[in-house]
mmCIF file of C-alpha atoms and ligand atoms in Angstrom:
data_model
loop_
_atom_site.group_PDB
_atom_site.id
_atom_site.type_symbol
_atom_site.label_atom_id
_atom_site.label_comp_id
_atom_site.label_asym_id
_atom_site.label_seq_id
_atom_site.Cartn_x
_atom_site.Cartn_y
_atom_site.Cartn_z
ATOM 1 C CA UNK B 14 0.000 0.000 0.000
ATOM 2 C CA UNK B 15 2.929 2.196 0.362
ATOM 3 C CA UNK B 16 4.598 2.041 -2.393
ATOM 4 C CA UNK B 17 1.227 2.159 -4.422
ATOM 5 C CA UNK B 18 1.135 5.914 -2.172
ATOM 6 C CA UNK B 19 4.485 6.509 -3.530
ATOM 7 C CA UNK B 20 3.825 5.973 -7.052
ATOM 8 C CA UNK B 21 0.701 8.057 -7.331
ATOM 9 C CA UNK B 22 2.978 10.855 -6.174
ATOM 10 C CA UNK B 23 3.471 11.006 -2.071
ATOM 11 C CA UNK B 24 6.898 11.803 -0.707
ATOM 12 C CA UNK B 25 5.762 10.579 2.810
ATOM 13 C CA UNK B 26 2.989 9.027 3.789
ATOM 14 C CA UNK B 27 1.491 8.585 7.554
ATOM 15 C CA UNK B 28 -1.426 7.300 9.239
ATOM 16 C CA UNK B 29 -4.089 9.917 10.103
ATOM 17 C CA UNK B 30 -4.563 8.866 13.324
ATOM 18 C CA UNK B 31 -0.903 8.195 14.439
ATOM 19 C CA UNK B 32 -1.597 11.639 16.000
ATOM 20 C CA UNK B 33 -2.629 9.856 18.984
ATOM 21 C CA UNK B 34 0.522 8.534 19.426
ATOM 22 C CA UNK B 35 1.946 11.616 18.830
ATOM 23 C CA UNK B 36 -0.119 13.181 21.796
ATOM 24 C CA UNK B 37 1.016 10.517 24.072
ATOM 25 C CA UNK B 38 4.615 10.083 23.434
ATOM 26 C CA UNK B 39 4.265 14.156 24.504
ATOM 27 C CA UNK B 40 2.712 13.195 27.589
ATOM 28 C CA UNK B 41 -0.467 15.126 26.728
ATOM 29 C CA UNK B 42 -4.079 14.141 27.848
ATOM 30 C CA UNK B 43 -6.399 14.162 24.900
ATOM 31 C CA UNK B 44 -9.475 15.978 26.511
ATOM 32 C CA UNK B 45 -7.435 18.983 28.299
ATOM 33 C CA UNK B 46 -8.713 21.766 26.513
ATOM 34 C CA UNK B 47 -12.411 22.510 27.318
ATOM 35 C CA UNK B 48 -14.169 24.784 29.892
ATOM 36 C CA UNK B 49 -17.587 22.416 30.742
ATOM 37 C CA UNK B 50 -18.176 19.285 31.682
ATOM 38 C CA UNK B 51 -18.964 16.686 29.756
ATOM 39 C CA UNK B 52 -16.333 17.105 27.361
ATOM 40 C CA UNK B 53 -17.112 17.062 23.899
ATOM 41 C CA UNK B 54 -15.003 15.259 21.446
ATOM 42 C CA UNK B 55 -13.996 17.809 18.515
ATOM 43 C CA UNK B 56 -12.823 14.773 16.008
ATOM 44 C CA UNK B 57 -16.327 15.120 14.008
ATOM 45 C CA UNK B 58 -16.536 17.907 12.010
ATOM 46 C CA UNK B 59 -20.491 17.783 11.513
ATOM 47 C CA UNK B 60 -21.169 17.793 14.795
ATOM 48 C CA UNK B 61 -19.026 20.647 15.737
ATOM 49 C CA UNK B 62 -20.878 22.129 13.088
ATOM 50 C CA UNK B 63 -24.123 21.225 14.372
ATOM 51 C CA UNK B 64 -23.006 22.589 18.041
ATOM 52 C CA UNK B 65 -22.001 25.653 16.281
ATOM 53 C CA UNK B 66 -25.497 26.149 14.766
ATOM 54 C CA UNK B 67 -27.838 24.798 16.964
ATOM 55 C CA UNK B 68 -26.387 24.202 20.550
ATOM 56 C CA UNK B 69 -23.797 27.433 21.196
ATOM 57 C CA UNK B 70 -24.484 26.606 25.129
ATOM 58 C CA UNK B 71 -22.538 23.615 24.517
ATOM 59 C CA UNK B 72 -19.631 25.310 22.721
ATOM 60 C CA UNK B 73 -17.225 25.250 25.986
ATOM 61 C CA UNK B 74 -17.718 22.039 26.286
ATOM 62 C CA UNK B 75 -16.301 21.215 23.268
ATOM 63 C CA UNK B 76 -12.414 19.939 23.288
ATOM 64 C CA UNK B 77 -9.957 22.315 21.886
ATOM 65 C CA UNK B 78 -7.198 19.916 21.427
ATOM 66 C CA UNK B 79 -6.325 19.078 18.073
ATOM 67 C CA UNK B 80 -7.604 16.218 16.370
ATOM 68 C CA UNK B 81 -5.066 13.627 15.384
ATOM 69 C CA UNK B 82 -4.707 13.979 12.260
ATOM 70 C CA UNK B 83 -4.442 17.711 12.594
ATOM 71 C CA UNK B 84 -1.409 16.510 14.847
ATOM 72 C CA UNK B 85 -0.177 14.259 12.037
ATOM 73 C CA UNK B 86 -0.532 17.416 9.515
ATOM 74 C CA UNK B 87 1.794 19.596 12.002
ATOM 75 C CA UNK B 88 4.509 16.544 12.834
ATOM 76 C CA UNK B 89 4.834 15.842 9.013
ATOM 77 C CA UNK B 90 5.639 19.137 8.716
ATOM 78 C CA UNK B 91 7.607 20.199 11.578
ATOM 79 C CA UNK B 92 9.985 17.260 10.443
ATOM 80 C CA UNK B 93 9.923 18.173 6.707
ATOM 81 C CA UNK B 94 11.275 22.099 7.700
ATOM 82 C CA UNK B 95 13.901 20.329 9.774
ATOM 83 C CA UNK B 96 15.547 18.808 6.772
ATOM 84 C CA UNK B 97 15.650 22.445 4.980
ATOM 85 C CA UNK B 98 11.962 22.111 3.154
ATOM 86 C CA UNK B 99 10.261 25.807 3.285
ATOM 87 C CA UNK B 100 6.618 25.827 4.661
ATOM 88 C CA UNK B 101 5.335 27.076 1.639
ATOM 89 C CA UNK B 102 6.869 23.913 -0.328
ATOM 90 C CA UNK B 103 4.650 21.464 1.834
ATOM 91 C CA UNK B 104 1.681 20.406 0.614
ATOM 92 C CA UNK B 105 -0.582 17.971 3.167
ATOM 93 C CA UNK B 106 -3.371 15.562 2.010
ATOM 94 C CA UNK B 107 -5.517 13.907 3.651
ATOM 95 C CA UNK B 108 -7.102 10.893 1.936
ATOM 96 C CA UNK B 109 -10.256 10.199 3.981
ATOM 97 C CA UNK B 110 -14.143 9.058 3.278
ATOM 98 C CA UNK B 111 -15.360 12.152 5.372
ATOM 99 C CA UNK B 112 -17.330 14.684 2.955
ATOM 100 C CA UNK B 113 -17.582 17.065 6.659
ATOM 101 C CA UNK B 114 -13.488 17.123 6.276
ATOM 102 C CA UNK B 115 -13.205 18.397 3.247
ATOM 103 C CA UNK B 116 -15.768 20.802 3.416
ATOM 104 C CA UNK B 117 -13.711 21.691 6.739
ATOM 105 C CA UNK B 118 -10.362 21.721 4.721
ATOM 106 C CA UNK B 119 -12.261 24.030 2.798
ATOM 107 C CA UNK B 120 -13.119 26.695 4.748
ATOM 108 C CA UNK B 121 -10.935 29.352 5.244
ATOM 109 C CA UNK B 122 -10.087 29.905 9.004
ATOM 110 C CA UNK B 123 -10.657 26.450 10.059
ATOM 111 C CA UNK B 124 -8.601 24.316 12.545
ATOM 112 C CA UNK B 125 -7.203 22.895 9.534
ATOM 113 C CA UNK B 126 -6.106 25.856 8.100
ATOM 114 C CA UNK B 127 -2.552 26.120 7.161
ATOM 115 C CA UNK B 128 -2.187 22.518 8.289
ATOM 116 C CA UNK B 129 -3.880 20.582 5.183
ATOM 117 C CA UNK B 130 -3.628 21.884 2.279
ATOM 118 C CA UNK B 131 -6.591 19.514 0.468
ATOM 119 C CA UNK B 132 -8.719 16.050 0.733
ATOM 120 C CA UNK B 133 -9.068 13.569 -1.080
ATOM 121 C CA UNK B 134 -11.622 11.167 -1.562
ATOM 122 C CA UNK B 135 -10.648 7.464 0.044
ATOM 123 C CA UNK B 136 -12.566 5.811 -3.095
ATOM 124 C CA UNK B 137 -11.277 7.511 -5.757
ATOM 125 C CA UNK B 138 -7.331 6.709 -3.886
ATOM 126 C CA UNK B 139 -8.120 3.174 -3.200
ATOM 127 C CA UNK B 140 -9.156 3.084 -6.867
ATOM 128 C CA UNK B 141 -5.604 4.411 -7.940
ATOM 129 C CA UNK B 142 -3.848 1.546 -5.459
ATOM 130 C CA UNK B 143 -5.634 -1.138 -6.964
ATOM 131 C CA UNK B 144 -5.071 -0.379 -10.262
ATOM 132 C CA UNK B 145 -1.484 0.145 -9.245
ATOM 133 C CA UNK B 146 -1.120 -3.004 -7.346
ATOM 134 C CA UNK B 147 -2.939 -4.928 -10.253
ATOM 135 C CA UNK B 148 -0.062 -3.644 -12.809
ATOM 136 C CA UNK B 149 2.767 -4.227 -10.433
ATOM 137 C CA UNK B 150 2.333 -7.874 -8.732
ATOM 138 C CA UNK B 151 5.848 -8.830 -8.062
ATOM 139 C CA UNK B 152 7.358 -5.712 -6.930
ATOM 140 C CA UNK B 153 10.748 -6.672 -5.060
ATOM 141 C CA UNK B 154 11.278 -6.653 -1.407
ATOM 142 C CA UNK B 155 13.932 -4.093 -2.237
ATOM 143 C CA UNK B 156 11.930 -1.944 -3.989
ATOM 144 C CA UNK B 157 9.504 -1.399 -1.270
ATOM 145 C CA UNK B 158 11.977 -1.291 1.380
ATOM 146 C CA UNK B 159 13.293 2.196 0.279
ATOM 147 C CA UNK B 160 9.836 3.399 1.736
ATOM 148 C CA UNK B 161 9.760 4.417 5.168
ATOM 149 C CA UNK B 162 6.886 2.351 6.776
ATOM 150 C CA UNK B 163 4.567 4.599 8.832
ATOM 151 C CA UNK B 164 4.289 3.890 12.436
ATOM 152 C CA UNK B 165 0.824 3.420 14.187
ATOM 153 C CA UNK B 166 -0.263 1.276 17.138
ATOM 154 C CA UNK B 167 -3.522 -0.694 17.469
ATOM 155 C CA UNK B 168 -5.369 1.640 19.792
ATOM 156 C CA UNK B 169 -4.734 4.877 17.552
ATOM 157 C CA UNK B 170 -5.709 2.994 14.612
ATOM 158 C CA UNK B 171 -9.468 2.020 16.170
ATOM 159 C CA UNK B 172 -10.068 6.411 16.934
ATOM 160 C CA UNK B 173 -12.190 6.982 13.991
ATOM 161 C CA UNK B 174 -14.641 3.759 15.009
ATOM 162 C CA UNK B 175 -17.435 4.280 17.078
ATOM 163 C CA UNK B 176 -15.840 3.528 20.716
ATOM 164 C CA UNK B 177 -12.555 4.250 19.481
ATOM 165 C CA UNK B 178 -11.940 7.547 20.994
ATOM 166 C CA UNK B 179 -13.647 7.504 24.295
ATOM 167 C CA UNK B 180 -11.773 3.673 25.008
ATOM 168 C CA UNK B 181 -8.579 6.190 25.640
ATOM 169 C CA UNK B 182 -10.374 8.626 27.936
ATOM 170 C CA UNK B 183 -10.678 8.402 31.596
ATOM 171 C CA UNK B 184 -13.773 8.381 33.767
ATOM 172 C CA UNK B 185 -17.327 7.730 32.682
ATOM 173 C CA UNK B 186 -17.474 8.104 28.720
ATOM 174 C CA UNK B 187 -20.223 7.899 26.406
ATOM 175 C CA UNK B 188 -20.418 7.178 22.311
ATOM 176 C CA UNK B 189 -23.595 8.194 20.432
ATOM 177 C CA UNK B 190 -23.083 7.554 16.437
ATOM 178 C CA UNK B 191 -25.579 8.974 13.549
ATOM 179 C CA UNK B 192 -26.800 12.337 13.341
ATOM 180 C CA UNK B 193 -30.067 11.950 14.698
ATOM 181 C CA UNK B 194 -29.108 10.288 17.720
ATOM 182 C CA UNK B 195 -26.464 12.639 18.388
ATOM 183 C CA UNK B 196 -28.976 15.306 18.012
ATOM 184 C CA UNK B 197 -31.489 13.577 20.493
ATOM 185 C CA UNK B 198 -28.416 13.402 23.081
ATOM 186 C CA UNK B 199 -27.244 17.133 22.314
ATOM 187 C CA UNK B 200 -30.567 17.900 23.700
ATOM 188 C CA UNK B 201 -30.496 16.048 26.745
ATOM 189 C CA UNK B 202 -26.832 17.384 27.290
ATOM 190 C CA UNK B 203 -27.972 21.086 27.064
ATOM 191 C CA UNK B 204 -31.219 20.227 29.591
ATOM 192 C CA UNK B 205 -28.151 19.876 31.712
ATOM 193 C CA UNK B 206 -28.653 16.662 32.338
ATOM 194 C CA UNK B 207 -25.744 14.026 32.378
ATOM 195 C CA UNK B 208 -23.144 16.569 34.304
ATOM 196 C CA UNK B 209 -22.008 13.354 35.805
ATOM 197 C CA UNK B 210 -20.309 11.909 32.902
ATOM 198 C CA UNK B 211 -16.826 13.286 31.817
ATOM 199 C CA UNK B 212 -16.491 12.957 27.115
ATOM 200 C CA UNK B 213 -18.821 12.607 25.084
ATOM 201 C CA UNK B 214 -17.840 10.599 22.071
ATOM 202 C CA UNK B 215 -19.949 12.016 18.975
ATOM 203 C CA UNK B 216 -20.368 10.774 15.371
ATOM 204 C CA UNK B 217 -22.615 12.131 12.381
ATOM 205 C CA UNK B 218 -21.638 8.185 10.639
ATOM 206 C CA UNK B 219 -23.107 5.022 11.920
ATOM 207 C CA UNK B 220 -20.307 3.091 13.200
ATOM 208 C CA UNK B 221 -18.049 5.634 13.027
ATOM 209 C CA UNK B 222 -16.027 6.674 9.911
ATOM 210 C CA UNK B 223 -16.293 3.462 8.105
ATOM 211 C CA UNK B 224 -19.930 4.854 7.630
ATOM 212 C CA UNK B 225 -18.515 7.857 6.211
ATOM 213 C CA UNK B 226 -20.622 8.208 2.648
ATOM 214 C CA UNK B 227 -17.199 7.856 0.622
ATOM 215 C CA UNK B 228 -16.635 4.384 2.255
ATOM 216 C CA UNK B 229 -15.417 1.982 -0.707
ATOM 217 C CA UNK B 230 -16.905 -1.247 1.187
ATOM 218 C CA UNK B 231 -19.463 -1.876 3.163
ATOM 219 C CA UNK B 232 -19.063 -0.169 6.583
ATOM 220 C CA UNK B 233 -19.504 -3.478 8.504
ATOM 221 C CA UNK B 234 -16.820 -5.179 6.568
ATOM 222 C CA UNK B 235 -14.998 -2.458 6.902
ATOM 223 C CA UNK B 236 -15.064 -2.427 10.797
ATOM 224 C CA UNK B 237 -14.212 -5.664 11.132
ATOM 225 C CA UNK B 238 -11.152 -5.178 9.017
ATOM 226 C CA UNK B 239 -10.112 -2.249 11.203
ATOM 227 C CA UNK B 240 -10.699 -4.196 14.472
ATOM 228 C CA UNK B 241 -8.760 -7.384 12.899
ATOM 229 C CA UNK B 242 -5.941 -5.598 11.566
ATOM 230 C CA UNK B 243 -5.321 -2.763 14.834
ATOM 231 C CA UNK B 244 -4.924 -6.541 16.586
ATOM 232 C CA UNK B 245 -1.841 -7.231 15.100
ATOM 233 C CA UNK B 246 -0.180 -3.527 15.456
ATOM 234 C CA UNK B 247 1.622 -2.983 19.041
ATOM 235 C CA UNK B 248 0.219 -1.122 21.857
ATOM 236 C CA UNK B 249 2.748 1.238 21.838
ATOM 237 C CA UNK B 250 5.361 3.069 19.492
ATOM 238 C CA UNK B 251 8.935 1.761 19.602
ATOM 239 C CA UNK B 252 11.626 3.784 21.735
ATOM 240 C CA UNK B 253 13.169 4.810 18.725
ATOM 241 C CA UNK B 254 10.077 6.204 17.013
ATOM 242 C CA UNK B 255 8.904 8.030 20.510
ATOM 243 C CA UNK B 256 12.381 9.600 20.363
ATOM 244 C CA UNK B 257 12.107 10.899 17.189
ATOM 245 C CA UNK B 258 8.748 12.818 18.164
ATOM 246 C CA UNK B 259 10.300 14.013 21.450
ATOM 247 C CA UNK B 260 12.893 15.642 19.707
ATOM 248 C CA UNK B 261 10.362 17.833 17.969
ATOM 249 C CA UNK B 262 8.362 18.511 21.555
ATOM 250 C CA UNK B 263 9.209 22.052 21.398
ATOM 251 C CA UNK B 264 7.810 22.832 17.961
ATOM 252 C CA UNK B 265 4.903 20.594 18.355
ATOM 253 C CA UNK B 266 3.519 21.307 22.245
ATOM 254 C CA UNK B 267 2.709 24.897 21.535
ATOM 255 C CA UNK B 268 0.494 24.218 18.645
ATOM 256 C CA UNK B 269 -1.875 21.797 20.058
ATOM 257 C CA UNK B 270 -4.792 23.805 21.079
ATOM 258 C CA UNK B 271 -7.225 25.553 18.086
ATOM 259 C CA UNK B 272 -9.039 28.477 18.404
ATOM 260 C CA UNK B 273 -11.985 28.834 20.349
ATOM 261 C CA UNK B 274 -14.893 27.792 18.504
ATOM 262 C CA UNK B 275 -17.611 30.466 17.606
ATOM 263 C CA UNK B 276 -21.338 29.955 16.879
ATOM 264 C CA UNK B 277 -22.919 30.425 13.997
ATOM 265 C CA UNK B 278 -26.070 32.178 13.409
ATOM 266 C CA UNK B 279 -27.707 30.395 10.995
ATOM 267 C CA UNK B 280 -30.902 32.923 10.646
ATOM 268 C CA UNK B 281 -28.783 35.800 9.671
ATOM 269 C CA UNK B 282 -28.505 35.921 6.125
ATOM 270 C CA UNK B 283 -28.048 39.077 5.657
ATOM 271 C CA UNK B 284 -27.633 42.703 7.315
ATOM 272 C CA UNK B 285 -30.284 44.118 4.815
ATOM 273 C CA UNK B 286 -33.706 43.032 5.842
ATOM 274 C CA UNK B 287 -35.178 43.060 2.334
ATOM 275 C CA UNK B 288 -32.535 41.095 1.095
ATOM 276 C CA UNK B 289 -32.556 38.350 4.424
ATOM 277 C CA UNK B 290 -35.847 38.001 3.320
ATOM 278 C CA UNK B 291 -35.106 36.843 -0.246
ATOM 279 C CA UNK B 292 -32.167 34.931 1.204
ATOM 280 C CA UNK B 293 -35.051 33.318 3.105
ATOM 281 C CA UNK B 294 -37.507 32.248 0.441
ATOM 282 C CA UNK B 295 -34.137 31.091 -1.059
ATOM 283 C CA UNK B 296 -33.578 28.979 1.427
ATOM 284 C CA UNK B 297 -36.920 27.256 1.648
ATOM 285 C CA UNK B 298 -37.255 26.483 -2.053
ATOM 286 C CA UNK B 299 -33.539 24.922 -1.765
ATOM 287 C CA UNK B 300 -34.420 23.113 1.352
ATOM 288 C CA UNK B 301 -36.950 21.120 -0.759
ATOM 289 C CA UNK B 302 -35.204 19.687 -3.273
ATOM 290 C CA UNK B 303 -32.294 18.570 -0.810
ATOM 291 C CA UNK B 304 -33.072 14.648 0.350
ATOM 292 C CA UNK B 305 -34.459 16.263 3.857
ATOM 293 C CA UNK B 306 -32.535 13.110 5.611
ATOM 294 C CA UNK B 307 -29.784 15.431 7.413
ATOM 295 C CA UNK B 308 -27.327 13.114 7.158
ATOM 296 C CA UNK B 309 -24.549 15.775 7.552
ATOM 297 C CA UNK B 310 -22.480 14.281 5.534
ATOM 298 C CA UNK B 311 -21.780 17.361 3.490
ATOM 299 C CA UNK B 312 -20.592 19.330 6.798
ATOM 300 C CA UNK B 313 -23.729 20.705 7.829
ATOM 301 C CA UNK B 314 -25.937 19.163 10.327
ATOM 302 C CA UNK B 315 -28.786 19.449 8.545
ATOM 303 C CA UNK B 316 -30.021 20.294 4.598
ATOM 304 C CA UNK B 317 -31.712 23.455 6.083
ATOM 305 C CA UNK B 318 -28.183 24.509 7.102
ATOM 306 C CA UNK B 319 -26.778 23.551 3.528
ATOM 307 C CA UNK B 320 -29.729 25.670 2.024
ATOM 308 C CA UNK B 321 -28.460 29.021 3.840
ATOM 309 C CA UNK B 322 -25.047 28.479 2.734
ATOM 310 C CA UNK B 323 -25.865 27.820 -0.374
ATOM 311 C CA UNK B 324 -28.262 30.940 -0.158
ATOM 312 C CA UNK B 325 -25.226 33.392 1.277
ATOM 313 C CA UNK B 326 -23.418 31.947 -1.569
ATOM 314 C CA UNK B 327 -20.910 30.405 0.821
ATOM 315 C CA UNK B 328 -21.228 26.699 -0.764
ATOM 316 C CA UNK B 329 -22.665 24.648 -3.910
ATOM 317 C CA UNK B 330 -25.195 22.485 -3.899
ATOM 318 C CA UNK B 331 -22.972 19.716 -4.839
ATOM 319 C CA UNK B 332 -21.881 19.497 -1.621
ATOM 320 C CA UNK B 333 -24.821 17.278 -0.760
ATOM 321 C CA UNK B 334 -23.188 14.095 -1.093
ATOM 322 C CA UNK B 335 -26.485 12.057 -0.798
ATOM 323 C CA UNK B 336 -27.933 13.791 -4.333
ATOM 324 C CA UNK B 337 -24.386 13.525 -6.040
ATOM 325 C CA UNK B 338 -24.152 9.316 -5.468
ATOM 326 C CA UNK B 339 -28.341 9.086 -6.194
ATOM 327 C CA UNK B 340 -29.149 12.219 -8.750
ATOM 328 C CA UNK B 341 -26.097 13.388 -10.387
ATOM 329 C CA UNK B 342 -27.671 14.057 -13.511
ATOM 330 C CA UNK B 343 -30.122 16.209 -11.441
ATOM 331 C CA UNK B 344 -27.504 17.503 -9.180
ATOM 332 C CA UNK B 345 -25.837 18.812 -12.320
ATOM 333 C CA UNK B 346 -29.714 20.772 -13.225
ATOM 334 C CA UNK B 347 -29.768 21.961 -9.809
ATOM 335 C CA UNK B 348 -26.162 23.062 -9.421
ATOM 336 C CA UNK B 349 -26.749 24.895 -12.583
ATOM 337 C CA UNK B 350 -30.010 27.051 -11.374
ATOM 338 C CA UNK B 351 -28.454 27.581 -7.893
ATOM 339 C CA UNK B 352 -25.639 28.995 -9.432
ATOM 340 C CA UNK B 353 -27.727 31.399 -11.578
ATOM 341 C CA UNK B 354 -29.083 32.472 -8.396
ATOM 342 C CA UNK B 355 -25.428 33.060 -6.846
ATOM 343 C CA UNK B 356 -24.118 34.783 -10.047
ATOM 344 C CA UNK B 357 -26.986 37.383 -9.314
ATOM 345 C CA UNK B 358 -25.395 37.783 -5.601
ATOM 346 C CA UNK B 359 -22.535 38.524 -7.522
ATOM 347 C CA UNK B 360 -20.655 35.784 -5.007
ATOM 348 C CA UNK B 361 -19.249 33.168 -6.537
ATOM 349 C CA UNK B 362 -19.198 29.460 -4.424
ATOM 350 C CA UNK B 363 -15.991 28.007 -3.378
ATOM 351 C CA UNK B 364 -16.668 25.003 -1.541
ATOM 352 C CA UNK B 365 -17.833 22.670 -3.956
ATOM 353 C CA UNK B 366 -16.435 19.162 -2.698
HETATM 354 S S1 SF4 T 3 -18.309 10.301 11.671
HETATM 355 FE FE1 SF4 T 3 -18.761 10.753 9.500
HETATM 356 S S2 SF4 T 3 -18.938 12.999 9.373
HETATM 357 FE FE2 SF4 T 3 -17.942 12.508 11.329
HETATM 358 S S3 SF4 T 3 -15.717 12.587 10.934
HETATM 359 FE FE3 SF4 T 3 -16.341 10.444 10.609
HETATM 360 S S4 SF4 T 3 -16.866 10.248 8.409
HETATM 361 FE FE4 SF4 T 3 -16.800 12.459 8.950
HETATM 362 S S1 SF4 T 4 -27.761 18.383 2.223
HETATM 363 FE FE1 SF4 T 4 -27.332 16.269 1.553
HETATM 364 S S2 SF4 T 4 -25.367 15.724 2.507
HETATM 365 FE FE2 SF4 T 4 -26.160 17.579 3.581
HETATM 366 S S3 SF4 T 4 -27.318 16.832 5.349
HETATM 367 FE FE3 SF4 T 4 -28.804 17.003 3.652
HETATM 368 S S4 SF4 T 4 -28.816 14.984 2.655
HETATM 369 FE FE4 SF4 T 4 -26.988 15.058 3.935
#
């Protein structure tokens, strides 16, 4: 798989995830950084996103640490300017099936900004190895040992599953996967009930990731295949490979911690009152041609909240993944008549994904 990531074009390649490792070779605890109890986990874009928009009470309890790829993103590069590379020359990817990453990658003054330069989309990748790995059977154990290996150990690699987070916190933990049960528990959270627990583990995808929309196999399978293969990685990072990150503790400790995060104010589409309310019928006639399933797989917690971006002119409708894999032809229709509509805002959308 490595050398298939070499020959598409990576220089280096590292597990997303091996940012856990990173955080605990430092001697950091994962859920330092929030000001209320329970402590939400940050890892899930969407449901930031929907805290952001519909639960700003809760926005302190959200966990300011880094998530670990972020922390992946800033060791890859803190070790690529050590060996003479200029920032500007670095270019991070991050190959994932989470359509809420790369509208996050996307947007300009996110915690990923500066960090990642772009996503890309796990299928389309995995596509790319196979064909790869179909042309180039017998490749020599020679030839793939010039590529470094990258280091992960079982525990880091089982974050992104549901359960895979919250098994490294301590106290009383809690996992709630898909959107609308994480929604139902947001609520009960900001009744101020459930004080008494300490993180909250939170996932738009059922299961976790592997029910990210841009999955390439079933995200069952794929779960299994996580679980089977984090059981043969070790438990913890070899000497040699902790002192490797230790020696980059100084330029890595002070960057851990992202902004605070702000709400968002989903009603206000615009200053001008005449032209909020045109944003508004906007926004209902878009809102019913999206699949009304808030899956939030496109970043927002909800298609309402896609419709007033799309209405501000702050994102495409082809950012609903769910009409791109059913409707594409339609998608294109609609893409094309919402974008007649933006041209007349004079705004033109940048966060198509
Ligand atoms: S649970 Fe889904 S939306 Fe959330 S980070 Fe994972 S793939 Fe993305
Ligand atoms: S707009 Fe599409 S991708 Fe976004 S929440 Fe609705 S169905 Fe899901």
């Amino acid at each position: 798989m490595v050398d298939a990531l070499h020959n598409i074009g990576f220089t280096h390649v590292h597990y997303a995830e091996s940012g856990v490792d990173i955080l605990k070779t430092l001697g950091k605890k994962i859920s330092v950084y929030a000001d209320q109890h329970p402590v939400v986990s940050s890892y899930c874009p969407a449901v930031v996103r929907l805290i952001q928009l519909r639960y700003p009470a809760l926005l302190p309890n959200v966990n300011l640490m880094r998530t670990p790829a972020q922390i992946t993103a800033l060791y890859a590069r803190v070790v690529l300017q050590s060996e003479g590379i200029a920032s500007e020359d670095i270019g991070v990817f991050y190959i994932t099936p989470c359509a809420a990453k790369y509208a996050q990658i996307k947007t300009p003054g996110s915690a990923t900004s500066g960090l990642i330069q772009g996503g890309l989309n796990l299928d389309y990748v995995f596509n790319l190895m196979q064909t790869y790995l179909a042309q180039h059977p017998n490749r020599k154990s020679e030839e793939l040992a010039r590529w470094e290996k990258p280091k992960i150990t079982g525990p880091a690699f089982l974050w992104s599953l549901t359960k895979g987070e919250s098994a490294m916190m301590q106290g009383r933990t809690l996992s709630v996967d898909e959107v609308h049960n994480v929604i139902e528990f947001l609520e009960l959270v900001e009744d101020d009930r459930h004080k008494n627990l300490d993180f909250l583990e939170l996932r738009a995808c059922d299961t976790g990731c592997t029910g990210g929309i841009l999955t390439s196999r079933n995200r069952f399978l794929a779960t299994e295949r996580i679980k089977h293969h984090a059981a043969t990685l070790p438990k913890e990072l070899h000497e040699v490979d902790k002192a490797r990150i230790l020696s980059f503790s100084d330029q890595l400790i002070h960057n851990l911690k992202t902004d605070r995060i702000v709400a968002k104010h989903s009603l206000q589409l615009d200053r001008d009152v005449s032209m909020a309310i045109r944003k508004l019928e906007k926004v209902k006639r878009i809102t019913e041609v999206l699949p009304g399933i808030d899956c939030g797989l496109c970043g927002c917690p909800t298609c309402r909240s896609l419709a007033e971006d799309i209405a501000k002119a702050n994102a495409s409708i082809r950012r609903c993944v769910v009409l791109k894999l059913t409707d594409p032809h339609g998608l294109n229709n609609l893409a094309k008549i919402w974008g007649e509509v933006i041209q007349k805002d004079q705004k033109p959308s940048t966060s198509e994904v």
